[in-house]
Coordinates of C-alpha atoms in Angstrom, one line a residue:
Chain A
M1 CA -4.6 27.8 -32.1
T2 CA -5.9 26.5 -35.4
D3 CA -8.0 23.2 -35.4
R4 CA -5.1 21.5 -37.1
R5 CA -2.7 22.5 -34.6
A6 CA -4.7 21.5 -31.8
S7 CA -5.3 18.1 -33.3
R8 CA -1.5 17.6 -33.7
N9 CA -1.1 18.5 -30.1
D10 CA -3.6 16.0 -29.2
N11 CA -1.9 13.3 -31.2
R12 CA 1.4 14.2 -29.6
T13 CA -0.1 13.9 -26.2
E14 CA -1.5 10.7 -26.9
A15 CA 1.6 9.3 -28.5
I16 CA 3.5 10.3 -25.5
M17 CA 1.4 8.7 -23.0
R18 CA 1.2 5.5 -25.2
A19 CA 4.9 5.5 -25.1
A20 CA 5.1 5.9 -21.3
L21 CA 2.7 2.8 -20.9
D22 CA 4.6 0.6 -23.4
L23 CA 8.0 1.4 -21.9
A24 CA 6.9 0.8 -18.3
L25 CA 5.4 -2.6 -19.3
E26 CA 8.5 -3.5 -21.3
V27 CA 11.4 -2.1 -19.0
G28 CA 9.5 -1.5 -15.6
Y29 CA 8.6 1.9 -14.2
A30 CA 11.9 2.1 -12.2
K31 CA 13.8 2.3 -15.5
L32 CA 11.6 4.7 -17.4
S33 CA 13.2 8.0 -18.4
I34 CA 11.4 10.9 -20.0
E35 CA 14.2 10.6 -22.6
A36 CA 13.2 7.3 -23.6
V37 CA 9.5 8.1 -23.7
A38 CA 10.3 11.1 -26.0
T39 CA 12.5 9.0 -28.3
R40 CA 9.7 6.4 -28.6
A41 CA 6.9 8.9 -29.0
G42 CA 9.2 10.7 -31.8
V43 CA 9.1 13.9 -30.0
G44 CA 11.8 16.1 -28.2
K45 CA 12.3 15.9 -24.5
H46 CA 11.1 19.5 -24.0
T47 CA 7.8 18.7 -25.6
V48 CA 7.3 16.2 -22.8
Y49 CA 8.4 18.4 -20.1
R50 CA 6.2 21.4 -21.5
R51 CA 3.3 19.4 -20.8
W52 CA 4.5 17.2 -17.7
P53 CA 6.7 18.6 -15.1
S54 CA 7.7 15.3 -13.8
R55 CA 7.9 11.7 -14.8
G56 CA 5.5 10.7 -12.0
L57 CA 2.8 13.1 -13.4
L58 CA 3.2 11.8 -16.8
F59 CA 2.9 8.3 -15.5
L60 CA -0.2 9.1 -13.7
D61 CA -1.9 10.7 -16.6
S62 CA -1.0 7.7 -18.7
V63 CA -2.3 5.0 -16.2
L64 CA -5.5 7.0 -16.1
T65 CA -6.0 6.8 -19.8
L66 CA -6.4 3.1 -19.4
S67 CA -9.9 2.0 -19.8
T68 CA -11.7 0.2 -17.0
E69 CA -15.0 -1.5 -16.9
D70 CA -17.8 0.4 -15.3
L71 CA -17.0 0.4 -11.7
S72 CA -20.0 2.0 -10.5
H73 CA -22.3 0.2 -8.1
P74 CA -25.7 -1.1 -9.2
N75 CA -28.4 -1.1 -6.5
T76 CA -30.1 -4.6 -6.7
G77 CA -31.4 -4.2 -3.0
D78 CA -28.7 -6.6 -1.9
V79 CA -25.7 -4.4 -0.8
V80 CA -23.1 -7.2 -0.3
A81 CA -23.7 -8.7 -3.8
D82 CA -23.5 -5.2 -5.2
L83 CA -20.1 -4.6 -3.5
R84 CA -19.0 -8.1 -4.5
E85 CA -19.6 -7.4 -8.1
V86 CA -17.6 -4.1 -8.2
I87 CA -14.9 -5.3 -6.1
T88 CA -14.5 -8.4 -8.3
K89 CA -14.5 -6.3 -11.5
A90 CA -11.6 -4.2 -9.9
V91 CA -9.7 -7.1 -8.6
D92 CA -9.9 -9.1 -11.9
L93 CA -8.6 -5.8 -13.8
L94 CA -5.7 -5.6 -11.3
D95 CA -5.0 -9.3 -11.7
Q96 CA -3.3 -8.8 -15.0
P97 CA -1.3 -6.5 -17.3
P98 CA -1.5 -3.7 -18.0
W99 CA -3.5 -2.4 -14.9
G100 CA -1.8 -4.8 -12.5
P101 CA 1.8 -3.9 -12.8
L102 CA 1.1 -0.2 -13.9
Y103 CA -1.1 0.6 -10.8
R104 CA 1.4 -0.9 -8.5
A105 CA 4.1 1.1 -10.0
L106 CA 1.9 4.1 -9.7
I107 CA 1.3 3.7 -6.0
G108 CA 5.0 3.1 -5.6
E109 CA 5.8 6.5 -7.1
A110 CA 3.1 7.9 -5.0
Q111 CA 5.4 7.0 -2.1
H112 CA 8.2 9.1 -3.5
D113 CA 6.3 12.0 -5.1
P114 CA 3.5 13.9 -2.9
E115 CA 2.2 15.6 -6.0
V116 CA 1.5 12.1 -7.5
A117 CA -0.1 10.9 -4.3
T118 CA -2.3 14.0 -4.0
A119 CA -3.5 13.8 -7.6
L120 CA -3.9 10.0 -7.5
N121 CA -6.3 10.5 -4.5
R122 CA -8.3 13.4 -6.1
R123 CA -8.7 11.8 -9.5
F124 CA -9.0 8.0 -8.9
I125 CA -9.4 7.2 -5.2
E126 CA -12.0 9.7 -4.1
P127 CA -14.6 9.3 -7.1
Q128 CA -14.5 5.4 -6.2
T129 CA -14.9 6.0 -2.6
A130 CA -17.8 8.5 -3.0
D131 CA -19.6 5.9 -5.3
T132 CA -19.2 3.2 -2.7
L133 CA -20.3 5.3 0.1
A134 CA -23.5 6.4 -1.8
R135 CA -24.4 2.6 -2.4
L136 CA -23.8 2.0 1.5
K137 CA -25.8 5.1 2.4
A138 CA -28.7 3.8 0.4
A139 CA -28.3 0.3 2.1
K140 CA -28.4 2.0 5.6
E141 CA -31.6 4.0 4.6
Q142 CA -33.2 0.9 3.4
G143 CA -32.4 -0.9 6.6
E144 CA -29.9 -3.4 5.2
L145 CA -27.2 -2.1 7.6
A146 CA -27.2 -1.5 11.2
P147 CA -27.8 2.2 12.4
D148 CA -24.3 2.2 13.9
F149 CA -22.6 1.0 10.7
D150 CA -19.4 3.1 10.3
L151 CA -20.2 4.5 6.9
D152 CA -17.0 6.6 6.7
L153 CA -14.7 3.8 7.7
A154 CA -16.2 1.2 5.3
F155 CA -14.2 2.0 2.2
D156 CA -11.1 1.5 4.3
V157 CA -12.0 -1.7 5.8
L158 CA -13.1 -3.1 2.5
S159 CA -10.4 -2.1 0.3
G160 CA -7.7 -2.1 2.9
P161 CA -7.1 -5.7 2.8
L162 CA -7.1 -5.8 -0.9
Y163 CA -4.4 -3.2 -1.2
Y164 CA -2.4 -4.9 1.6
R165 CA -2.3 -8.2 -0.4
L166 CA -1.6 -6.2 -3.8
L167 CA 1.2 -4.1 -2.4
I168 CA 2.6 -5.8 0.7
T169 CA 2.2 -9.5 0.7
Q170 CA 1.5 -9.7 -2.9
Q171 CA -0.4 -12.9 -2.7
P172 CA -3.1 -13.4 -5.3
I173 CA -6.5 -11.7 -4.6
T174 CA -8.9 -14.5 -5.3
H175 CA -12.6 -14.5 -5.5
D176 CA -12.6 -16.6 -2.3
Y177 CA -10.6 -13.8 -0.5
I178 CA -13.0 -11.1 -1.5
D179 CA -16.0 -13.1 -0.1
R180 CA -14.0 -13.7 3.1
V181 CA -13.3 -10.0 3.4
L182 CA -17.0 -9.0 2.8
R183 CA -18.0 -11.7 5.4
A184 CA -15.6 -10.3 8.0
V185 CA -16.7 -6.9 7.4
F186 CA -20.5 -7.2 7.4
A187 CA -20.7 -10.0 10.0
G188 CA -21.3 -7.7 12.7
M189 CA -22.7 -4.8 10.6
S190 CA -26.1 -6.1 9.7
P191 CA -29.1 -5.1 11.9
R192 CA -29.1 -7.3 15.0
A193 CA -32.7 -8.8 14.2
Q194 CA -31.2 -10.4 11.0
T195 CA -28.3 -12.1 12.9
R196 CA -28.6 -15.7 14.1
Chain B
M1 CA 39.7 -13.2 8.5
T2 CA 41.4 -11.5 11.5
D3 CA 39.3 -10.0 14.3
R4 CA 40.5 -6.7 13.5
R5 CA 39.6 -7.1 9.7
A6 CA 36.2 -8.4 10.6
S7 CA 35.5 -5.4 13.1
R8 CA 36.7 -3.0 10.2
N9 CA 34.2 -4.6 7.8
D10 CA 31.5 -4.4 10.4
N11 CA 32.1 -0.6 10.9
R12 CA 32.1 0.1 7.3
T13 CA 28.8 -2.0 7.0
E14 CA 27.3 0.3 9.6
A15 CA 28.4 3.6 8.2
I16 CA 27.1 2.6 4.7
M17 CA 23.6 2.0 6.1
R18 CA 23.8 4.9 8.4
A19 CA 24.7 7.0 5.2
A20 CA 21.9 5.4 3.3
L21 CA 19.2 6.2 6.0
D22 CA 20.6 9.8 6.5
L23 CA 20.6 10.6 2.6
A24 CA 17.2 9.1 2.2
L25 CA 15.9 11.4 5.0
E26 CA 17.8 14.5 3.4
V27 CA 17.0 14.2 -0.1
G28 CA 14.4 11.5 -0.4
Y29 CA 14.9 7.8 -1.5
A30 CA 14.0 8.7 -5.2
K31 CA 17.2 10.8 -5.4
L32 CA 19.3 8.3 -3.3
S33 CA 22.1 6.9 -5.3
I34 CA 24.8 4.3 -4.4
E35 CA 27.5 6.7 -5.4
A36 CA 26.3 9.3 -2.9
V37 CA 26.0 6.7 -0.2
A38 CA 29.5 5.6 -0.8
T39 CA 30.9 9.1 -0.8
R40 CA 29.0 9.8 2.6
A41 CA 30.2 6.8 4.2
G42 CA 33.8 7.3 3.0
V43 CA 34.1 4.0 1.0
G44 CA 34.4 3.1 -2.6
K45 CA 31.4 2.2 -4.8
H46 CA 32.5 -1.3 -5.2
T47 CA 32.5 -1.8 -1.5
V48 CA 28.9 -1.1 -1.4
Y49 CA 28.1 -3.4 -4.4
R50 CA 30.3 -6.0 -2.9
R51 CA 27.7 -6.5 -0.1
W52 CA 24.5 -5.3 -1.8
P53 CA 23.5 -5.9 -5.3
S54 CA 21.0 -3.1 -5.4
R55 CA 20.2 0.1 -4.1
G56 CA 16.7 -1.4 -2.9
L57 CA 18.4 -4.2 -0.9
L58 CA 20.8 -1.9 0.8
F59 CA 17.8 0.3 1.7
L60 CA 15.9 -2.6 3.1
D61 CA 18.7 -3.8 5.2
S62 CA 19.3 0.0 6.5
V63 CA 15.7 0.5 7.4
L64 CA 15.6 -2.8 9.3
T65 CA 18.4 -1.8 11.5
L66 CA 16.3 1.1 12.8
S67 CA 15.2 0.3 16.4
T68 CA 11.4 -0.2 17.2
E69 CA 9.8 -0.6 20.6
D70 CA 9.1 -4.2 21.4
L71 CA 6.1 -5.0 19.1
S72 CA 5.2 -8.3 20.5
H73 CA 1.8 -8.9 21.8
P74 CA 1.0 -9.2 25.7
N75 CA -1.6 -11.5 26.8
T76 CA -3.7 -9.7 29.6
G77 CA -6.9 -11.8 28.7
D78 CA -8.4 -8.8 26.8
V79 CA -7.6 -9.5 23.1
V80 CA -8.8 -6.3 21.7
A81 CA -6.8 -4.2 24.3
D82 CA -3.7 -6.2 23.7
L83 CA -4.0 -5.7 19.7
R84 CA -4.7 -1.9 20.5
E85 CA -1.6 -1.7 22.5
V86 CA 0.6 -3.0 19.9
I87 CA -1.2 -1.3 16.8
T88 CA -0.9 2.0 18.5
K89 CA 2.9 1.5 19.1
A90 CA 3.4 0.7 15.5
V91 CA 1.2 3.6 14.2
D92 CA 3.0 5.9 16.6
L93 CA 6.3 4.8 15.2
L94 CA 5.2 5.4 11.7
D95 CA 3.7 8.7 12.4
Q96 CA 7.1 10.4 12.4
P97 CA 10.7 10.4 11.1
P98 CA 12.8 8.2 10.9
W99 CA 10.2 5.3 10.4
G100 CA 7.3 7.1 8.6
P101 CA 9.1 8.4 5.5
L102 CA 11.6 5.7 5.3
Y103 CA 9.1 2.8 5.7
R104 CA 6.7 4.3 3.0
A105 CA 9.6 4.7 0.6
L106 CA 10.6 1.0 1.3
I107 CA 7.2 0.0 0.2
G108 CA 7.4 2.1 -2.6
E109 CA 10.6 0.4 -3.6
A110 CA 9.0 -3.0 -3.3
Q111 CA 6.5 -2.1 -5.9
H112 CA 9.4 -1.9 -8.3
D113 CA 11.8 -4.3 -7.1
P114 CA 10.5 -7.9 -6.4
E115 CA 13.5 -8.9 -4.5
V116 CA 12.7 -6.0 -2.0
A117 CA 9.2 -7.1 -1.8
T118 CA 10.1 -10.7 -1.0
A119 CA 12.7 -10.0 1.7
L120 CA 10.4 -7.3 3.3
N121 CA 7.7 -9.9 3.8
R122 CA 10.1 -12.7 5.0
R123 CA 11.9 -10.4 7.4
F124 CA 9.3 -7.9 8.5
I125 CA 5.8 -8.6 7.8
E126 CA 5.8 -12.4 8.4
P127 CA 7.1 -12.4 11.9
Q128 CA 4.6 -9.5 12.7
T129 CA 1.8 -11.5 11.3
A130 CA 2.9 -14.7 13.3
D131 CA 2.9 -12.8 16.6
T132 CA -0.7 -11.4 15.9
L133 CA -2.0 -14.8 14.9
A134 CA -0.5 -16.4 18.0
R135 CA -2.4 -13.8 20.2
L136 CA -5.7 -14.2 18.2
K137 CA -5.3 -18.1 18.4
A138 CA -5.0 -17.8 22.3
A139 CA -8.1 -15.6 22.3
K140 CA -10.0 -18.1 20.2
E141 CA -9.0 -20.9 22.7
Q142 CA -10.1 -19.0 25.6
G143 CA -13.5 -18.3 24.0
E144 CA -12.9 -14.6 23.5
L145 CA -13.7 -14.9 19.8
A146 CA -16.3 -16.6 17.8
P147 CA -15.6 -20.2 16.8
D148 CA -15.9 -19.2 13.0
F149 CA -13.7 -16.1 13.4
D150 CA -11.5 -16.1 10.4
L151 CA -8.0 -16.1 11.8
D152 CA -6.0 -16.3 8.7
L153 CA -7.7 -13.1 7.6
A154 CA -7.6 -11.2 10.6
F155 CA -4.0 -9.7 10.2
D156 CA -5.1 -8.4 6.8
V157 CA -8.4 -6.9 7.9
L158 CA -6.7 -5.2 10.9
S159 CA -3.7 -3.7 9.1
G160 CA -5.2 -3.4 5.7
P161 CA -7.0 0.0 6.6
L162 CA -4.0 1.4 8.4
Y163 CA -1.7 0.6 5.3
Y164 CA -4.5 2.0 3.2
R165 CA -4.2 5.4 5.0
L166 CA -0.4 5.2 5.1
L167 CA 0.0 4.5 1.4
I168 CA -3.0 5.6 -0.4
T169 CA -5.1 8.4 1.2
Q170 CA -2.2 9.5 3.4
Q171 CA -4.5 10.7 6.0
P172 CA -3.3 10.7 9.6
I173 CA -3.8 7.5 11.5
T174 CA -5.1 8.7 14.7
H175 CA -5.9 6.8 18.0
D176 CA -9.5 7.3 17.2
Y177 CA -9.1 5.6 13.9
I178 CA -7.4 2.6 15.4
D179 CA -10.4 2.3 17.8
R180 CA -12.9 2.4 14.9
V181 CA -10.9 -0.2 12.8
L182 CA -11.0 -2.6 16.0
R183 CA -14.7 -1.9 16.4
A184 CA -15.6 -2.6 12.8
V185 CA -13.3 -5.9 12.9
F186 CA -14.6 -7.2 16.3
A187 CA -18.3 -6.2 16.2
G188 CA -19.4 -9.3 14.6
M189 CA -16.6 -11.6 15.7
S190 CA -17.1 -11.9 19.4
P191 CA -19.2 -14.9 20.7
R192 CA -22.9 -14.3 20.1
A193 CA -23.6 -14.8 23.7
Q194 CA -21.7 -11.6 24.5
T195 CA -23.3 -9.3 21.9
R196 CA -26.2 -7.3 22.8

């Protein structure tokens, strides 16, 4: 492939993903069609299908091109503060468009399309989980957490309540709510010597 | 309305909801159409639309007709055991058809349709939460929980990790997993005098 042709393909790919995001925000993901995306991007329907076998996988790729702030954990020596910083950034991102409605729609689609669910986990959830786990492991080694702290469960217990609000009750996830979750999770998990 | 006509309407309503559930299990909710439901139930499309303004609301009503075991909490004096019993029943229900795939599809639809999200909360989530809260309140009054136990957060922290597995990582929710969540949530929340 010549450089010029490769670059034209990149431009098309970008235009298609941009069109998918714009349309999902305008009409809602439920009404998004490959036809409408192709029209908006100025390409043929087959150009879209050549690259993406389904609407869900196109949408996944498109959502994951959205920029996020850096969501990796600092290590200031205070694990709860470091977790709070990253969780707050992530929650603030989800609190408004484009991330909020698009990420919810993506998880909605993952309930109907197993390929989307698998790819979402591999490309988005697992890297986040690994970064959180590394920070918690460091805290355990530094004696900030009890020796029996359930590291493998920690990400689920920290993020579960946030996803529960996002997807089920759809109540706002305030900074106060984040603090309460952190308190609930860490109340019994710090070394006993440090508890009152 | 004569009795005979009322009873014919009830039968039709039941046939439509049954058809919606059967088709959702056979072809998946993503491919479910009002047309197909009407055909399967042997009624006209307009008969369906007269009662349900959208596919999502028809599906919600249909899923909520599925029987569940009694999910109200006993009070044996051991709050963790009582919660474990009810959570285990609910998780076992979600572990297999019809509840498993249909409930996930319903939550998926709630991400796209705010009316479904609101009705799901009002009719299914809120009564469950209220029952759990009543059991936790009794435990607090009986001194089983610390005075600063965050009652309003408890349901989110208990069920959040389970929903996170169900909807995001889609890993199996084993009985061991339920025990670990209960341990994590209650480790720091029992009265200090009872901790080691």
